[in-house]
Coordinates of C-alpha atoms and ligand atoms in Angstrom, one line a residue:
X211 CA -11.3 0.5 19.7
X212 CA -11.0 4.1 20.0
X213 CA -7.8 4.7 18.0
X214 CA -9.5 7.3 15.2
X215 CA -8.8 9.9 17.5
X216 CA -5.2 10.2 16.4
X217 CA -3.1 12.4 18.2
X218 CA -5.6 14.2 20.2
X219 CA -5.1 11.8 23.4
X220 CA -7.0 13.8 26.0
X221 CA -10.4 15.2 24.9
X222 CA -12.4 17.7 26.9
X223 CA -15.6 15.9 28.5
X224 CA -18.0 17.6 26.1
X225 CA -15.8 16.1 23.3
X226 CA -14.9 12.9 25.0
X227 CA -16.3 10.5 22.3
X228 CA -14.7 9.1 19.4
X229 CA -18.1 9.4 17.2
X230 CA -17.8 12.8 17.0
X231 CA -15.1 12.1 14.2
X232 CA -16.4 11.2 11.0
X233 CA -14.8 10.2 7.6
X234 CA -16.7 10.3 4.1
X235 CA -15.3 9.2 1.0
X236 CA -14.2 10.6 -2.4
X237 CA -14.0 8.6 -5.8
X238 CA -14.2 8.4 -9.4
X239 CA -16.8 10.9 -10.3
X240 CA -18.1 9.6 -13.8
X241 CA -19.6 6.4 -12.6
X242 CA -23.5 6.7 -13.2
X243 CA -24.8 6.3 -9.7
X244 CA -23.4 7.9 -6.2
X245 CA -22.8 6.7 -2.8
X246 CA -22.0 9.0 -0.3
X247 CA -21.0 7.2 3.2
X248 CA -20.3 8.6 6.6
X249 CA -18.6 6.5 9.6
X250 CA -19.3 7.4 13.0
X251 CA -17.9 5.6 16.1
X252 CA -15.4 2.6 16.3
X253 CA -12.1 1.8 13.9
X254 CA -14.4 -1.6 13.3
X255 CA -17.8 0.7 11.6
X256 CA -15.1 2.7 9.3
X257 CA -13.5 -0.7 8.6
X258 CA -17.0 -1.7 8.0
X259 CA -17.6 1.2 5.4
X260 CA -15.0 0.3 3.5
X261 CA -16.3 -3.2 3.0
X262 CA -20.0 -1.8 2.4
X263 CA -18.0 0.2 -0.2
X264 CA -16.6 -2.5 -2.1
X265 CA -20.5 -4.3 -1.8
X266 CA -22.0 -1.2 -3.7
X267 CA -19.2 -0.9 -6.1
X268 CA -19.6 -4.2 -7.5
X269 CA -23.7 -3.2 -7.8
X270 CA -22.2 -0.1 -9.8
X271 CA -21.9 2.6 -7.7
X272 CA -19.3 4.9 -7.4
X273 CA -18.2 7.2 -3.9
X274 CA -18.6 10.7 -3.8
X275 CA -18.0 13.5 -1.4
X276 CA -20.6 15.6 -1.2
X277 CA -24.1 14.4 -0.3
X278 CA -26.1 16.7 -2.5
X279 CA -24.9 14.6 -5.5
X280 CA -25.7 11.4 -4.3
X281 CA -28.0 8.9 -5.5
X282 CA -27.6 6.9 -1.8
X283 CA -26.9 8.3 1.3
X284 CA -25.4 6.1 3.8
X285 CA -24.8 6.6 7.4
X286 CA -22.7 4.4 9.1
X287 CA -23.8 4.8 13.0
X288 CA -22.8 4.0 16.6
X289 CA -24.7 3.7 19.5
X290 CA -21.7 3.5 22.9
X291 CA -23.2 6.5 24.2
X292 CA -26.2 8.3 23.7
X293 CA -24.4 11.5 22.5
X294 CA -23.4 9.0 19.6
X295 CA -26.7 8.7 18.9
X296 CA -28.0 12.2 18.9
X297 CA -25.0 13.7 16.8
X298 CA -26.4 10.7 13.9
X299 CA -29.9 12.2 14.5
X300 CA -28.8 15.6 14.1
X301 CA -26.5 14.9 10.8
X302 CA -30.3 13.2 9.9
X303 CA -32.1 16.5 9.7
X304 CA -29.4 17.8 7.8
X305 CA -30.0 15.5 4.8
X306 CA -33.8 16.1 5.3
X307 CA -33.3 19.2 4.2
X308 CA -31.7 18.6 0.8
X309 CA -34.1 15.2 0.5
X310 CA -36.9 17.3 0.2
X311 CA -35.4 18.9 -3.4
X312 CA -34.3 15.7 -4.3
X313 CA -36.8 12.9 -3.3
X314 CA -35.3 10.3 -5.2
X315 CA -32.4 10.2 -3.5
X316 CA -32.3 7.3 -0.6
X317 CA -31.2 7.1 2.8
X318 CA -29.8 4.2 4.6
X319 CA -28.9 3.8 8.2
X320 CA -26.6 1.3 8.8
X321 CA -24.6 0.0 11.7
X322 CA -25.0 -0.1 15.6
X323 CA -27.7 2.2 16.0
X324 CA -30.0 0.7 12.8
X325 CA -29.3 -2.7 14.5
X326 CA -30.6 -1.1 17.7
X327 CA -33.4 0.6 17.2
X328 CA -34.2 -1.3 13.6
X329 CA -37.7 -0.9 12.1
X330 CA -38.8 1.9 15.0
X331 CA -36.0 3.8 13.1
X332 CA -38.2 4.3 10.3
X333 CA -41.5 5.7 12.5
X334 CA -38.6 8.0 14.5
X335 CA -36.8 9.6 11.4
X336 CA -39.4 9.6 8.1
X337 CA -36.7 10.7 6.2
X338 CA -34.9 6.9 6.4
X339 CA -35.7 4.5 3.5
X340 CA -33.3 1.6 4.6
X341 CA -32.4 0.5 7.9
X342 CA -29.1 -2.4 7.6
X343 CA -27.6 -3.8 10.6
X344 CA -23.9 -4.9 10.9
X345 CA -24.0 -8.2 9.5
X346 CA -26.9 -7.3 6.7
X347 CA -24.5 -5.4 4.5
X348 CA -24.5 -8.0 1.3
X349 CA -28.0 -7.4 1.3
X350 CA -27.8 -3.9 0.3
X351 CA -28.0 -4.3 -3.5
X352 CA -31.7 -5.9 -2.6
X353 CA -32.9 -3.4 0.0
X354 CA -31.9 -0.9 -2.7
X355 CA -34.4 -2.1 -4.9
X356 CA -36.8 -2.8 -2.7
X357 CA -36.8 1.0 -2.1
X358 CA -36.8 1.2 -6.1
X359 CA -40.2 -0.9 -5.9
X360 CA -41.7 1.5 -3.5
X361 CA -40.9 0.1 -0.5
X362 CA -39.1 0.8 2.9
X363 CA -36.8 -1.9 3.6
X364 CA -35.0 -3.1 6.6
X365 CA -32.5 -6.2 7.6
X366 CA -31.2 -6.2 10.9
X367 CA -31.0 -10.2 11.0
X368 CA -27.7 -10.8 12.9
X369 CA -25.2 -13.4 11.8
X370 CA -22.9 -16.5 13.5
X371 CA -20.8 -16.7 10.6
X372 CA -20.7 -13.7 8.6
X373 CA -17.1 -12.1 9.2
X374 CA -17.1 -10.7 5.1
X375 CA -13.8 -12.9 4.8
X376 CA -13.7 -12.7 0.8
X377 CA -14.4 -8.8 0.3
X378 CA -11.2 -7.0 -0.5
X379 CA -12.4 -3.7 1.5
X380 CA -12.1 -0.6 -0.9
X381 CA -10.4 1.9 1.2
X382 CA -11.5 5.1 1.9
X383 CA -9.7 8.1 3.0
X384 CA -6.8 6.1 3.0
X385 CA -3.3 7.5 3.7
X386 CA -1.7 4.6 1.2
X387 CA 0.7 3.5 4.6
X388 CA -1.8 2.0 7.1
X389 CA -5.2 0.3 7.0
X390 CA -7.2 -1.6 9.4
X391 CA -8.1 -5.7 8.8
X392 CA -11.1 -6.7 10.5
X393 CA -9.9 -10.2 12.5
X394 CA -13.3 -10.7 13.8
X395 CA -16.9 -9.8 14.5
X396 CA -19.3 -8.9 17.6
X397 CA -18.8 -9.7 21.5
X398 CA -19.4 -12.3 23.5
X399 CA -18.2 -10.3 27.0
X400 CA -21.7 -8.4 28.8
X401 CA -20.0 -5.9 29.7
X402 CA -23.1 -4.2 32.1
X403 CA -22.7 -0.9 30.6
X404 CA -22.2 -2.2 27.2
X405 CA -24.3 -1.9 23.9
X406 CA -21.7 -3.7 21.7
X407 CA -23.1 -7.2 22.4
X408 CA -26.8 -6.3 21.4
X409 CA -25.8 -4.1 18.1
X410 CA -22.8 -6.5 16.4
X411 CA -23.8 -10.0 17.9
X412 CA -22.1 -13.2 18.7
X413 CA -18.1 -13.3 18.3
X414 CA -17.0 -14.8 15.6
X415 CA -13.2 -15.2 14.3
X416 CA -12.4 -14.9 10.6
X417 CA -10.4 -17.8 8.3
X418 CA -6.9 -16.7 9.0
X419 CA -5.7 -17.5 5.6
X420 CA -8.1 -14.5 4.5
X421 CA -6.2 -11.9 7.1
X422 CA -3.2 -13.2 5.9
X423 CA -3.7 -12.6 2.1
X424 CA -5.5 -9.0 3.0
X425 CA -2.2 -7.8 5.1
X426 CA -0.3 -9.1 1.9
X427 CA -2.2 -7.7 -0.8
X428 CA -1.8 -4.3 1.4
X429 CA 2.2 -5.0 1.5
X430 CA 2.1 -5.2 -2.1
X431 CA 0.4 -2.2 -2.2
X432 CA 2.5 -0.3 -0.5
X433 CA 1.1 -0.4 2.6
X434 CA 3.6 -0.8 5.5
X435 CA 0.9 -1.0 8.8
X436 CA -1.8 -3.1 9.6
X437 CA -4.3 -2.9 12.3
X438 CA -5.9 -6.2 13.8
X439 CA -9.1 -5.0 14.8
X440 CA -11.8 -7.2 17.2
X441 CA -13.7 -6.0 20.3
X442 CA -11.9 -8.5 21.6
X443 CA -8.4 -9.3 20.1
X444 CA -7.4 -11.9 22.6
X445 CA -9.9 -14.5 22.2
X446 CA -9.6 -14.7 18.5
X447 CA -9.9 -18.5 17.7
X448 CA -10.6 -20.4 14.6
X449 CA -10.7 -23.8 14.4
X450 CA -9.9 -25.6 11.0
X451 CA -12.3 -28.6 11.4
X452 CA -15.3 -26.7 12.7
X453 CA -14.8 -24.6 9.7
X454 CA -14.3 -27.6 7.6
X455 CA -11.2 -26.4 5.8
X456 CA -7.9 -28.4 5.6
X457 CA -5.3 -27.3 8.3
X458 CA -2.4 -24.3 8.2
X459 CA 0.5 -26.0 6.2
X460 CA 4.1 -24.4 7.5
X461 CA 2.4 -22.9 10.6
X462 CA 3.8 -25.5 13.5
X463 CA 1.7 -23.6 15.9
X464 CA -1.2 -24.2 14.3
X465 CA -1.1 -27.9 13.7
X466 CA -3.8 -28.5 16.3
X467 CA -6.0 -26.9 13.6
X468 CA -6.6 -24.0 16.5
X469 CA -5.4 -21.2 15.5
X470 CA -4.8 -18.5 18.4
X471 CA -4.6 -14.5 18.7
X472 CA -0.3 -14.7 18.9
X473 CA -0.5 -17.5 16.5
X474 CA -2.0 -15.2 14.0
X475 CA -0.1 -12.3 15.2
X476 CA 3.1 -14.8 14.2
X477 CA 1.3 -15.0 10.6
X478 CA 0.5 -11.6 10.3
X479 CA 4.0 -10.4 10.7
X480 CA 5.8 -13.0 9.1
X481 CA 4.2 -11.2 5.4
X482 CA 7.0 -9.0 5.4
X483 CA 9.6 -7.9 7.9
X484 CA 9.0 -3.9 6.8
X485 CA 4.8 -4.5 7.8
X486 CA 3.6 -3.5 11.1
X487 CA 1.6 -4.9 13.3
X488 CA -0.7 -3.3 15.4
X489 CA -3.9 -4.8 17.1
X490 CA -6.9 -3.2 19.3
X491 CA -8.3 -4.0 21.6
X492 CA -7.1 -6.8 24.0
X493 CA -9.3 -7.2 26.5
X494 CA -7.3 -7.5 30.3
X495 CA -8.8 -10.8 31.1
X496 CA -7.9 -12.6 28.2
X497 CA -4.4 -11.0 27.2
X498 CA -1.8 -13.7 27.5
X499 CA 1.9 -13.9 28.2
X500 CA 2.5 -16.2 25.0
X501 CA 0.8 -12.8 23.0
X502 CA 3.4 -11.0 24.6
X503 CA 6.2 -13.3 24.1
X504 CA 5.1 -13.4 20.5
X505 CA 5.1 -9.1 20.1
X506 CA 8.7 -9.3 22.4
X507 CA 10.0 -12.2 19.4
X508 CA 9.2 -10.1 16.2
X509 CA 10.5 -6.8 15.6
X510 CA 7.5 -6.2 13.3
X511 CA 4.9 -6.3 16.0
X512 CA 4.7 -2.7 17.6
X513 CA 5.3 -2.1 21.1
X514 CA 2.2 -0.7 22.1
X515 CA -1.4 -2.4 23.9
X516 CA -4.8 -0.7 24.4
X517 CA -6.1 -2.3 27.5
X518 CA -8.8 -0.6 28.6
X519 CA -9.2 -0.7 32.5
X520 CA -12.8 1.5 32.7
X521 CA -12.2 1.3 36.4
X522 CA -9.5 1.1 39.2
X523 CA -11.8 -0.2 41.7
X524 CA -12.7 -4.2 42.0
X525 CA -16.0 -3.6 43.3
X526 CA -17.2 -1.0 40.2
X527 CA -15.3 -3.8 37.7
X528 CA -17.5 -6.9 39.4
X529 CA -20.7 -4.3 39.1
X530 CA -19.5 -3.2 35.0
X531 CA -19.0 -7.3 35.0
X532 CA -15.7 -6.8 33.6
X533 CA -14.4 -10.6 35.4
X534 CA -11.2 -9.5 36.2
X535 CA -10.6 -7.3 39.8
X536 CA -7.9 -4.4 40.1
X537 CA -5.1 -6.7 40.8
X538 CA -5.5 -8.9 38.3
X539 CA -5.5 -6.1 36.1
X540 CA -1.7 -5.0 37.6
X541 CA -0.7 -8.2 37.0
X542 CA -1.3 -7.9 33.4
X543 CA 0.4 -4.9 33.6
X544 CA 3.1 -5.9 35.8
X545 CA 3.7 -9.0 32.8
X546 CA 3.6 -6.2 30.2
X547 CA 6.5 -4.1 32.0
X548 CA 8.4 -7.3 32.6
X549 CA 8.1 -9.1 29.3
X550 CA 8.2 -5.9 27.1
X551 CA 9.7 -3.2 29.2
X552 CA 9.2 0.3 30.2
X553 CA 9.0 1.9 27.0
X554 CA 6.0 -0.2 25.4
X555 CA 3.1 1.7 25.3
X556 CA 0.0 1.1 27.0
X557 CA -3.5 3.0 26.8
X558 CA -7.2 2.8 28.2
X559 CA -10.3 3.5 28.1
X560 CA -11.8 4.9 32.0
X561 CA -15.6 5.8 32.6
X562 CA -16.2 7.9 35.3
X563 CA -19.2 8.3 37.6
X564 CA -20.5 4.6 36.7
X565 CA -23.7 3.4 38.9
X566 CA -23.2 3.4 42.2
X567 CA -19.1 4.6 42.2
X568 CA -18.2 6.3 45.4
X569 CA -15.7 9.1 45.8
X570 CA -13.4 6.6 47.5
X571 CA -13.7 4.0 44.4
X572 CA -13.4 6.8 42.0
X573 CA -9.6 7.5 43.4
X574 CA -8.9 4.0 43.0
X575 CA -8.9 4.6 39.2
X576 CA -7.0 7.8 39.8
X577 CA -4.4 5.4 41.7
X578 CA -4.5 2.9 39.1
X579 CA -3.4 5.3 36.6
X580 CA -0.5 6.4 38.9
X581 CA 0.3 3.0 38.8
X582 CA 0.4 1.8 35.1
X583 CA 1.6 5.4 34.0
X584 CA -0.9 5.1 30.7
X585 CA 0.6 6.9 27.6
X586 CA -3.0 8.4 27.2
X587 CA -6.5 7.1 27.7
X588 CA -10.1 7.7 26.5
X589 CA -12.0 9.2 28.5
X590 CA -16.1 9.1 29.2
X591 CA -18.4 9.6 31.7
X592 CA -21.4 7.1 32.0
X593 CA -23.8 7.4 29.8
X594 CA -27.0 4.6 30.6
X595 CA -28.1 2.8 27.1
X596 CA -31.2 1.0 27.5
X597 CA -31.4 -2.9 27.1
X598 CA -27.8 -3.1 29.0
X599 CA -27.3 -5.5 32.1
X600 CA -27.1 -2.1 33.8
X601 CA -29.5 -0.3 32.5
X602 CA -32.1 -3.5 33.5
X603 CA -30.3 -3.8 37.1
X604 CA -29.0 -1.1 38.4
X605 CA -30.0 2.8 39.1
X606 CA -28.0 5.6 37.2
X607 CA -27.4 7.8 40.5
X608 CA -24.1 8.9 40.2
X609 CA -25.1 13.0 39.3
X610 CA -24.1 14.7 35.9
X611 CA -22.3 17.6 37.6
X612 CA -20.2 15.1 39.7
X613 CA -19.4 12.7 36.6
X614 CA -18.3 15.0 34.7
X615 CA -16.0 16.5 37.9
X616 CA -14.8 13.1 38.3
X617 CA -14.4 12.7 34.3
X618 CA -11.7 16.1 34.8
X619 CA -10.1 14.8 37.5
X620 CA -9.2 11.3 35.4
X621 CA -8.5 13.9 32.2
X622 CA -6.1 16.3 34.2
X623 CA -4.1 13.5 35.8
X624 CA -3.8 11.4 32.4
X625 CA -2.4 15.3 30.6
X626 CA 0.0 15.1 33.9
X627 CA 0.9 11.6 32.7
X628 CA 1.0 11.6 28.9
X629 CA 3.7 14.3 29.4
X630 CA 5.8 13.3 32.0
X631 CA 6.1 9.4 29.7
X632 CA 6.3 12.1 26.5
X633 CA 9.3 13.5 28.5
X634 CA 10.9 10.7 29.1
X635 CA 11.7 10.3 25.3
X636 CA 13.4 13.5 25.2
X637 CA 16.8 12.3 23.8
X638 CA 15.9 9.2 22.5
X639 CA 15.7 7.7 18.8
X640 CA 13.4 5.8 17.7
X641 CA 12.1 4.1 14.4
X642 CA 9.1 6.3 12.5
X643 CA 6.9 5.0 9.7
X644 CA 6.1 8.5 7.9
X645 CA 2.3 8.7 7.5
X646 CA 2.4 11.9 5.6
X647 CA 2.9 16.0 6.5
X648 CA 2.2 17.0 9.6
X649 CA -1.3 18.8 10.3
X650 CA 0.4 21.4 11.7
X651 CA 2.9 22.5 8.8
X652 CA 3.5 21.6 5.3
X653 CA 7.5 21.5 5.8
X654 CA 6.9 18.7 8.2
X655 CA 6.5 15.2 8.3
X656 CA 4.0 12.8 10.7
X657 CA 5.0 9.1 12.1
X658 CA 4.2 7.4 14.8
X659 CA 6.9 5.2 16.7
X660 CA 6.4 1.1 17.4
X661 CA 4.5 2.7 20.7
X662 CA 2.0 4.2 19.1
X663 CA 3.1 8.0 19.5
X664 CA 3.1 10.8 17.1
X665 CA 6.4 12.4 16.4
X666 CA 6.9 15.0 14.0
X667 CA 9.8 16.4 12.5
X668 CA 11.3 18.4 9.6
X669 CA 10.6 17.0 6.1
X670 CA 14.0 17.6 4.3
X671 CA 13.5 14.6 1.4
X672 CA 11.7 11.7 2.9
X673 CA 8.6 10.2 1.7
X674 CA 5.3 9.3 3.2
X675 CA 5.6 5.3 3.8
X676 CA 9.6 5.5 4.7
X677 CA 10.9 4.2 8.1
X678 CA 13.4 6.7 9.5
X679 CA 15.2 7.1 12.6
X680 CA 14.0 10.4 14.5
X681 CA 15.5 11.6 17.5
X682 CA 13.1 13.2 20.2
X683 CA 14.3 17.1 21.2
X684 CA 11.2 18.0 22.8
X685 CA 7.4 17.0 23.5
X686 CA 3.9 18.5 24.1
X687 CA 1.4 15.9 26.1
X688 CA 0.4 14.4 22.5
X689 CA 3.6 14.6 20.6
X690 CA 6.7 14.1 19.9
X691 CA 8.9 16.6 18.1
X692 CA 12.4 15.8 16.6
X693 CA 14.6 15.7 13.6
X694 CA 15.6 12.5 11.6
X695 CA 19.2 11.3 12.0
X696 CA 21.0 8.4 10.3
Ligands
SAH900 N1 -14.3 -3.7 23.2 C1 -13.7 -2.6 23.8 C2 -14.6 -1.4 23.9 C3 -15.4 -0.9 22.9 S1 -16.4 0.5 23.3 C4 -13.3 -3.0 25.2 O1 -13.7 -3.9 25.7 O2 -12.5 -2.2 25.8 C5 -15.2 1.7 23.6 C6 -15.3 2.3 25.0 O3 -16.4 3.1 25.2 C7 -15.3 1.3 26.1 O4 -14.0 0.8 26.4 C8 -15.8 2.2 27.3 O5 -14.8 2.9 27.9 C9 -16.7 3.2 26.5 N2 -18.1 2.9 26.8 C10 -18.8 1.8 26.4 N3 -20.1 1.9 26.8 C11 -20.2 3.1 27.5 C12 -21.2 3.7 28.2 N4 -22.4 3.2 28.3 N5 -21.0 4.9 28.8 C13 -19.8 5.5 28.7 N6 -18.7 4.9 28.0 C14 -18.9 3.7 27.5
SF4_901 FE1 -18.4 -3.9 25.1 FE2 -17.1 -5.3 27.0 FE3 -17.5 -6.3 24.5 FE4 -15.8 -4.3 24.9 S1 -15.6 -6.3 25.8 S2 -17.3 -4.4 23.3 S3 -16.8 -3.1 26.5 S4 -19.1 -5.9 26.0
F3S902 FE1 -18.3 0.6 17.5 FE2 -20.1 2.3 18.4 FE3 -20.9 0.1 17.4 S1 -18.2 1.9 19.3 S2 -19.2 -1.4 17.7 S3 -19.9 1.7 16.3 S4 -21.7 1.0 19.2

């Protein structure tokens, strides 16, 4: 779930976290009262900003961009590591400072860290006047007016059921070509070092018919990309009589009433032929060769898999609680290769320098990298968050200097590797859904190919939204550079 970095695939260890991107949001201006929102973290809290969005606008507020105008300040926050968390705290004083001019103005956390640290947010930063957790965000109108009535307010009640199935997401920051569609909600994997379980809750799947008719709505729109987002893509599953609804009609794999990750992927890209599918992120014990039959049948599915491995070494994954062990993880790999060949693109996520990792079990995810030959990773170094199964059971004793030598060494050998597979396109052509102009130079256009990699290439008269055929000339470690042909 660490996408939003686009094309920046290696990050520096001081930068190595996706929360330091942020997104805010720009709208009609004459509405008569202003939400400004900021998004910090995962693909699944901007997803989730976008919904809070669409909440508020129906309560009659309008987005704005700049904070100073605003009649509600929102902060949507994350809590993976605790840099996360301190850049939110920062960004906090920031808005303190114009809060003191403008006292009437209100200021909501929301997200991971609000369902963290919920009230005690309120004694830490006095500033806050509503703390909402992930699943309380249909309760915003009401802890508005609490705040109206004099009151702080705070709902961090988390949910088995909410998934916000029938809210058509207003989306921000949008590029009009590709949006993300939330497929689910929380985590039901302990991950030892993980805080995702504690801050969104229990995994639940959402009704299928409502992805469908999102991803179509977005086709009709114009749209021509959807992400599938979940912590945990692979064990989507909704089941028609537990959720009391009539079964799929036309959908023969889903006339058990079960409904499956590649049986939705089937739905999802049966909308249109010209829509594609992307998903993130599959989780390596649960990935399954009929999900990658199903990408290998349709065209429409993109070649591409984030499978995060976070270690190379089985004794670290049985310690993180990961419950799979290096070699089933090159298995899944090995299937990947095999079912969808060399060129689909496969990404991870590593942490360096976890509890107890020895200099032996740290080259075992330098060997694992060899191995798999990722197209780029995110990288982290260990970062303890309190409450986790690791936190509670195990001492964080690997030192800072050495994480952080061990997080370079993964981040030099992944540059070495995003290259040489960067290189390997060199001469090739492949399919590009335009995004928009480069960020480089206005006489260029911006795609990304079915494996998830950024090519530009000169603009001549195509049009944000367009598939065109661009053959590769040359590469940096992050992208592609070529020149459409016919
Ligand atoms: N559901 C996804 C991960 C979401 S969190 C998955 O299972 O892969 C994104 C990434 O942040 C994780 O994959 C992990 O690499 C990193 N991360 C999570 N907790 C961390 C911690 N305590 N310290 C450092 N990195 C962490
Ligand atoms: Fe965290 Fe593990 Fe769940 Fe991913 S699968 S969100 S790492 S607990
Ligand atoms: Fe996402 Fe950060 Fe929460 S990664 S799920 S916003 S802790």
């Amino acid at each position: 779930m660490t996408e939003l970095i686009k094309d920046i695939d290696i990050l520096p260890a001081e930068e190595a976290a996706c929360e330091t991107f942020k997104t805010t949001i720009d709208g009609n201006k004459s509405a008569s009262k202003k939400l400004y929102i900021e998004s910090y973290g995962c693909q699944m809290n901007f997803s989730d900003s976008e919904i809070v969005s669409s909440i508020m606008q129906k309560d009659g507020f309008d987005t704005t961009s700049s904070f100073e105008d605003a009649d509600v300040v929102f902060i949507n926050t994350c809590s993976i590591r605790e840099k996360a968390e301190l850049t939110v705290r920062k960004r906090l004083t920031q808005f303190n400072t114009i809060k003191a001019q403008k006292p009437e103005m209100k200021i909501g956390v929301l997200g991971c860290m609000a369902e963290r640290l919920k009230a005690k947010l309120l004694e830490e930063e006095k500033i806050v006047d509503i703390v909402a957790g992930p699943d309380a965000y249909r309760d915003l109108p009401n802890l508005i007016k609490e705040v109206d009535e004099g009151h702080k307010a705070v709902n961090t009640f988390l949910s088995r059921e909410e998934t916000y199935a029938d809210i058509s997401p207003v989306r921000l920051n949008s590029n009009g070509v590709t949006a993300f569609i939330s497929i689910m909600r929380g985590c039901d994997n302990m991950c030892s070092f993980c805080v995702v379980p504690f801050t969104r809750g229990r995994e639940r799947s959402r009704d299928p018919h409502s992805i469908v008719k999102e991803a179509q709505e977005l086709f009709d729109k114009g749209y021509r990309e959807v992400t599938l987002l979940g912590q945990n893509v692979d064990s989507y599953k909704w089941s028609a009589i537990e959720n009391n609804k009539a079964r799929l009609e036309k959908n023969e794999e889903a006339q058990s009433g079960v409904v499956n990750f590649a049986n939705l992927l089937k739905m999802v890209a049966l909308v249109h032929p010209d829509l594609r599918v992307r998903f993130s992120t599959s989780h390596p014990k649960d990935i399954t060769d009929e999900v990658l039959h199903t990408m290998k049948k349709h065209e429409n599915i993109c070649n591409y898999i984030h499978l995060p491995a976070q270690s190379g070494n089985s004794r670290v994954l049985e310690l993180m609680n990961r419950t799979y062990s290096r070699e089933w993880y090159i298995n899944r790999v090995d299937a990947i290769r095999e079912i969808l060949g060399e060129d689909c693109g496969i990404s991870s996520d590593m942490i360096a320098g976890f509890c107890t990792e020895t200099e032996e079990e740290h080259q075992d995810t330098l060997t694992l990298m060899d191995y798999v030959r990722y197209d780029f990773s995110y990288m982290f170094y260990y970062s303890e968050r309190p409450g986790t199964l690791a936190a509670k059971k195990y001492e964080d004793d690997i030192p800072l200097n050495i994480k952080k030598r061990r997080l370079n060494e993964i981040i030099d050998k992944q540059r070495a590797i995003s290259l040489t597979r960067n290189r390997r396109d060199i001469g090739k052509v492949f399919k590009v859904l335009i995004e928009g102009t480069s960020k480089k130079s206005t006489d260029e256009l911006q795609g990304r190919n079915s494996a998830n990699k950024v090519i530009v290439f000169p603009k001549k008269d195509f049009q944000k939204g367009q598939y065109v055929n661009v053959k590769v000339n040359n590469c940096t470690g992050a992208t592609l550079i070529g020149e459409a042909v016919d």
